[in-house]
Amino acid sequence: MSVSEAVEVDAVRDGVRAARTRPRGDRRLTIALWIGLCAAVLPLISVVVPGAWIVGVLGMTGALLTVGSVLRRLRVPAVGVTVAELAVWAGAVTAAFFADEALFAVIPTPEVFEAVPQLVQEASGEILMGVAPLPPTTSISFVIVAAMGALAIALDHVVVTARMPLLASIALVAVWLIPAIAVPSEVNILAFAFLACAVLALIRAETRTREAPEPGSSAGVTAVAATIGAVAVVAALVTGPALPPPVITAGGTGTLASIDPTLDLGDDLRQRNDVPVLTVRTDAPTLPYLRVATLSVFDGEVWRPDRLRSVSLTDEAMRPVAVDEGIRVTQYRTTVAISNLASAYLPVPFPAVGVTGLDGLWRTVPYSRTVISGQANAQGQDYEVVSQVPRPTVEQIRATRADVPEQVVDVRTLPESTPASVYELAEEVTAEATNDYDRLIALQSWFRSDEFSYSLRSPVLEGFDGSGSDAVAAFLEVREGYCVHFAGAFALMARTLGMPSRIVVGFLPGEYTGDTEGGQRLAEVRTSQLHAWPEVHFEGIGWVAFEPTKSLGNATRFLAASEAGVDDGGEDIAGPT
């Protein structure tokens, strides 16, 4: 046999070997990549409550990788594989989330393309507003499933077509780190082991698919690649959770204040850097409290921010306040100018029925009449809020009950862990009251009496700096704390008396600066005035705020009918007939 003939025979053999091994190698790579995607998405369970989105991710990624594997066996060009995978991805996402708007339930229509940005915006708002673990809403599920499907298509070509498993491993580690950065905590050892094994298996699978390895080279390459992969994974996992959580920033210079829509306010209040946040002017007789979020669900450990449906902020989005006939309602206009606040939450007086002058896309939560955004920022905003304040007489509110006809969110549940001392103190303090309003006034007066002291340090020193049931019991014994403890204790004690309650996070009324603008006195709100206060719902009146925190704010008080009719600004839009 001549040399040329021998070369041709070897080439044929290599081609046959490649034809036989490449499909099996591709299948091995496909399976390894799918396992890697599963490992990368696993930590999301700590951020989003498990639900149908898990099945969606597993099914979507598995189907896309299977389509790619089958088409490659049929010798379809890489471009054709990409087009087919994108078509399957678009059809599957459409069928899962937009079937009613689609053609034949799978073909996207203009209505589908219009709905996608809305879902993404809703998901952004829920993520920014919520606290982990988030409920698996349609918008959040859509973002996760669609994003993981797109990632599967991209990594399919990075791994199987380009044979670059290390690059794919970096992407998988980045996805794995998202929950660790969003919710800083200790590394989950099992999830870490799963990811590490998946990455190393992916690298090993790629080295075994090489067509003409030299003797001994496969093991050497595998060892080097595995070492690099292991070092990369470990380094990322060690440094990732130590990174600070992302902070929304805005234009301007210097450090901007921010808002935590939870009751973890202690560190913010204890900071020494007390700076102006905003200015406010109003035609109301007193400066209003400004809210950013409500917290209704209490599980015994924490009060959780309300994660409820939001709608686009339009002229019709905020409905007028509804009260029983004969209840006076006064409409006020308040102008807010934010100078130093990077936040997706907009401070507004309650109950807001309209907001004008905002830049960017904003949404409102009808239940709480709060204003949020998944894209815009409060920094630099100058806006006017119209609020309609129910102003019952003391006789009217005494004649009604603290109750709520429909529960949009749970505002009644008492955890089994609630200490008996909380029940006993609530009964003792309100023993002489004969109606719900007077019971709450008794609680408010008790907390604001000399029996309590305001302190930012005592809860830390005494070990009860929290809002759980045990922290409330400790606070009621020590009787020193700050707004979180006063509001939490008041709301919990109100529930022991059978009343629906919630907590609001926002800002105290500001202090007048001595300047005027538009004929109104100008007031300034500072970072030290970040605050929390309780609300209780009354039939026919709505949510009524109380101020139990010693030495801060304005204690709630309603006037008797004989003195309630004075003209004190604003415009009466409802009242006695």
PDB file of C-alpha atoms in Angstrom, residues 454-566:
ATOM      1  CA  TYR A 454     -37.550  56.001  73.440  1.00  0.00           C
ATOM      2  CA  SER A 455     -34.167  54.350  72.869  1.00  0.00           C
ATOM      3  CA  LEU A 456     -32.245  53.185  69.824  1.00  0.00           C
ATOM      4  CA  ARG A 457     -29.648  51.383  71.945  1.00  0.00           C
ATOM      5  CA  SER A 458     -31.582  49.430  74.569  1.00  0.00           C
ATOM      6  CA  PRO A 459     -33.038  46.851  72.125  1.00  0.00           C
ATOM      7  CA  VAL A 460     -29.515  46.057  70.930  1.00  0.00           C
ATOM      8  CA  LEU A 461     -28.038  45.865  74.424  1.00  0.00           C
ATOM      9  CA  GLU A 462     -30.960  43.799  75.746  1.00  0.00           C
ATOM     10  CA  GLY A 463     -31.008  41.477  72.720  1.00  0.00           C
ATOM     11  CA  PHE A 464     -34.510  42.109  71.353  1.00  0.00           C
ATOM     12  CA  ASP A 465     -33.842  44.369  68.358  1.00  0.00           C
ATOM     13  CA  GLY A 466     -36.503  42.840  66.109  1.00  0.00           C
ATOM     14  CA  SER A 467     -40.245  42.743  65.461  1.00  0.00           C
ATOM     15  CA  GLY A 468     -41.093  39.116  66.296  1.00  0.00           C
ATOM     16  CA  SER A 469     -43.380  37.926  69.091  1.00  0.00           C
ATOM     17  CA  ASP A 470     -40.487  37.316  71.477  1.00  0.00           C
ATOM     18  CA  ALA A 471     -39.067  40.775  70.748  1.00  0.00           C
ATOM     19  CA  VAL A 472     -42.467  42.330  71.512  1.00  0.00           C
ATOM     20  CA  ALA A 473     -42.672  40.465  74.817  1.00  0.00           C
ATOM     21  CA  ALA A 474     -39.163  41.607  75.750  1.00  0.00           C
ATOM     22  CA  PHE A 475     -39.951  45.198  74.773  1.00  0.00           C
ATOM     23  CA  LEU A 476     -43.095  45.185  76.916  1.00  0.00           C
ATOM     24  CA  GLU A 477     -40.971  44.072  79.845  1.00  0.00           C
ATOM     25  CA  VAL A 478     -37.999  46.418  79.339  1.00  0.00           C
ATOM     26  CA  ARG A 479     -40.215  49.244  78.008  1.00  0.00           C
ATOM     27  CA  GLU A 480     -37.443  50.911  76.057  1.00  0.00           C
ATOM     28  CA  GLY A 481     -37.238  50.876  72.266  1.00  0.00           C
ATOM     29  CA  TYR A 482     -37.889  52.811  69.076  1.00  0.00           C
ATOM     30  CA  CYS A 483     -40.650  53.031  66.468  1.00  0.00           C
ATOM     31  CA  VAL A 484     -40.319  49.415  65.287  1.00  0.00           C
ATOM     32  CA  HIS A 485     -41.015  48.122  68.790  1.00  0.00           C
ATOM     33  CA  PHE A 486     -43.820  50.560  69.600  1.00  0.00           C
ATOM     34  CA  ALA A 487     -45.576  49.942  66.266  1.00  0.00           C
ATOM     35  CA  GLY A 488     -45.067  46.168  66.397  1.00  0.00           C
ATOM     36  CA  ALA A 489     -46.342  45.884  69.961  1.00  0.00           C
ATOM     37  CA  PHE A 490     -49.363  48.113  69.248  1.00  0.00           C
ATOM     38  CA  ALA A 491     -50.345  46.197  66.096  1.00  0.00           C
ATOM     39  CA  LEU A 492     -49.944  42.819  67.795  1.00  0.00           C
ATOM     40  CA  MET A 493     -51.909  43.870  70.878  1.00  0.00           C
ATOM     41  CA  ALA A 494     -54.675  45.256  68.646  1.00  0.00           C
ATOM     42  CA  ARG A 495     -54.954  41.835  67.022  1.00  0.00           C
ATOM     43  CA  THR A 496     -55.209  40.137  70.413  1.00  0.00           C
ATOM     44  CA  LEU A 497     -58.272  42.351  70.935  1.00  0.00           C
ATOM     45  CA  GLY A 498     -59.793  41.112  67.668  1.00  0.00           C
ATOM     46  CA  MET A 499     -58.974  44.140  65.519  1.00  0.00           C
ATOM     47  CA  PRO A 500     -57.427  44.090  62.004  1.00  0.00           C
ATOM     48  CA  SER A 501     -54.073  45.858  62.019  1.00  0.00           C
ATOM     49  CA  ARG A 502     -51.026  46.486  59.868  1.00  0.00           C
ATOM     50  CA  ILE A 503     -47.779  48.474  60.028  1.00  0.00           C
ATOM     51  CA  VAL A 504     -46.691  51.299  57.738  1.00  0.00           C
ATOM     52  CA  VAL A 505     -43.111  52.291  56.896  1.00  0.00           C
ATOM     53  CA  GLY A 506     -42.393  55.839  55.802  1.00  0.00           C
ATOM     54  CA  PHE A 507     -41.424  59.233  57.184  1.00  0.00           C
ATOM     55  CA  LEU A 508     -42.580  61.344  60.103  1.00  0.00           C
ATOM     56  CA  PRO A 509     -43.965  64.816  59.364  1.00  0.00           C
ATOM     57  CA  GLY A 510     -41.112  67.184  58.670  1.00  0.00           C
ATOM     58  CA  GLU A 511     -40.165  70.415  60.391  1.00  0.00           C
ATOM     59  CA  TYR A 512     -40.836  73.884  59.020  1.00  0.00           C
ATOM     60  CA  THR A 513     -37.772  75.634  57.623  1.00  0.00           C
ATOM     61  CA  GLY A 514     -39.089  79.189  57.877  1.00  0.00           C
ATOM     62  CA  ASP A 515     -39.260  79.508  54.085  1.00  0.00           C
ATOM     63  CA  THR A 516     -42.386  79.682  51.956  1.00  0.00           C
ATOM     64  CA  GLU A 517     -43.146  78.528  48.444  1.00  0.00           C
ATOM     65  CA  GLY A 518     -46.332  79.086  46.502  1.00  0.00           C
ATOM     66  CA  GLY A 519     -47.803  80.845  49.514  1.00  0.00           C
ATOM     67  CA  GLN A 520     -47.311  77.759  51.703  1.00  0.00           C
ATOM     68  CA  ARG A 521     -44.811  77.086  54.460  1.00  0.00           C
ATOM     69  CA  LEU A 522     -41.987  74.754  53.451  1.00  0.00           C
ATOM     70  CA  ALA A 523     -41.004  71.808  55.653  1.00  0.00           C
ATOM     71  CA  GLU A 524     -37.972  69.524  55.505  1.00  0.00           C
ATOM     72  CA  VAL A 525     -37.837  65.761  56.155  1.00  0.00           C
ATOM     73  CA  ARG A 526     -34.514  64.151  57.146  1.00  0.00           C
ATOM     74  CA  THR A 527     -33.153  60.597  57.225  1.00  0.00           C
ATOM     75  CA  SER A 528     -33.565  60.512  61.016  1.00  0.00           C
ATOM     76  CA  GLN A 529     -37.323  60.782  60.498  1.00  0.00           C
ATOM     77  CA  LEU A 530     -37.615  57.342  58.906  1.00  0.00           C
ATOM     78  CA  HIS A 531     -40.469  55.807  60.864  1.00  0.00           C
ATOM     79  CA  ALA A 532     -42.952  52.969  61.368  1.00  0.00           C
ATOM     80  CA  TRP A 533     -46.479  53.280  62.745  1.00  0.00           C
ATOM     81  CA  PRO A 534     -49.576  51.059  63.103  1.00  0.00           C
ATOM     82  CA  GLU A 535     -52.982  51.315  61.450  1.00  0.00           C
ATOM     83  CA  VAL A 536     -56.316  49.740  62.364  1.00  0.00           C
ATOM     84  CA  HIS A 537     -59.261  49.410  59.977  1.00  0.00           C
ATOM     85  CA  PHE A 538     -62.686  50.752  60.991  1.00  0.00           C
ATOM     86  CA  GLU A 539     -65.924  49.863  59.196  1.00  0.00           C
ATOM     87  CA  GLY A 540     -67.206  52.700  57.042  1.00  0.00           C
ATOM     88  CA  ILE A 541     -64.117  54.828  57.703  1.00  0.00           C
ATOM     89  CA  GLY A 542     -61.075  52.900  56.487  1.00  0.00           C
ATOM     90  CA  TRP A 543     -57.549  52.551  57.812  1.00  0.00           C
ATOM     91  CA  VAL A 544     -56.859  54.842  60.767  1.00  0.00           C
ATOM     92  CA  ALA A 545     -53.277  55.583  61.814  1.00  0.00           C
ATOM     93  CA  PHE A 546     -52.164  55.673  65.448  1.00  0.00           C
ATOM     94  CA  GLU A 547     -48.936  56.978  66.950  1.00  0.00           C
ATOM     95  CA  PRO A 548     -47.758  54.932  69.947  1.00  0.00           C
ATOM     96  CA  THR A 549     -44.054  55.844  69.712  1.00  0.00           C
ATOM     97  CA  LYS A 550     -43.026  57.834  72.761  1.00  0.00           C
ATOM     98  CA  SER A 551     -42.044  61.461  72.076  1.00  0.00           C
ATOM     99  CA  LEU A 552     -42.449  61.259  68.277  1.00  0.00           C
ATOM    100  CA  GLY A 553     -45.129  62.296  65.805  1.00  0.00           C
ATOM    101  CA  ASN A 554     -48.714  63.331  66.448  1.00  0.00           C
ATOM    102  CA  ALA A 555     -50.984  61.276  68.686  1.00  0.00           C
ATOM    103  CA  THR A 556     -54.260  60.333  66.986  1.00  0.00           C
ATOM    104  CA  ARG A 557     -57.280  62.247  68.260  1.00  0.00           C
ATOM    105  CA  PHE A 558     -60.699  62.900  66.747  1.00  0.00           C
ATOM    106  CA  LEU A 559     -62.799  65.920  67.666  1.00  0.00           C
ATOM    107  CA  ALA A 560     -66.282  65.976  69.094  1.00  0.00           C
ATOM    108  CA  ALA A 561     -69.113  67.002  66.771  1.00  0.00           C
ATOM    109  CA  SER A 562     -69.366  70.366  68.510  1.00  0.00           C
ATOM    110  CA  GLU A 563     -65.816  71.341  67.474  1.00  0.00           C
ATOM    111  CA  ALA A 564     -65.256  69.273  64.306  1.00  0.00           C
ATOM    112  CA  GLY A 565     -66.821  71.686  61.817  1.00  0.00           C
ATOM    113  CA  VAL A 566     -64.140  74.369  61.839  1.00  0.00           C
TER     114      VAL A 566
END
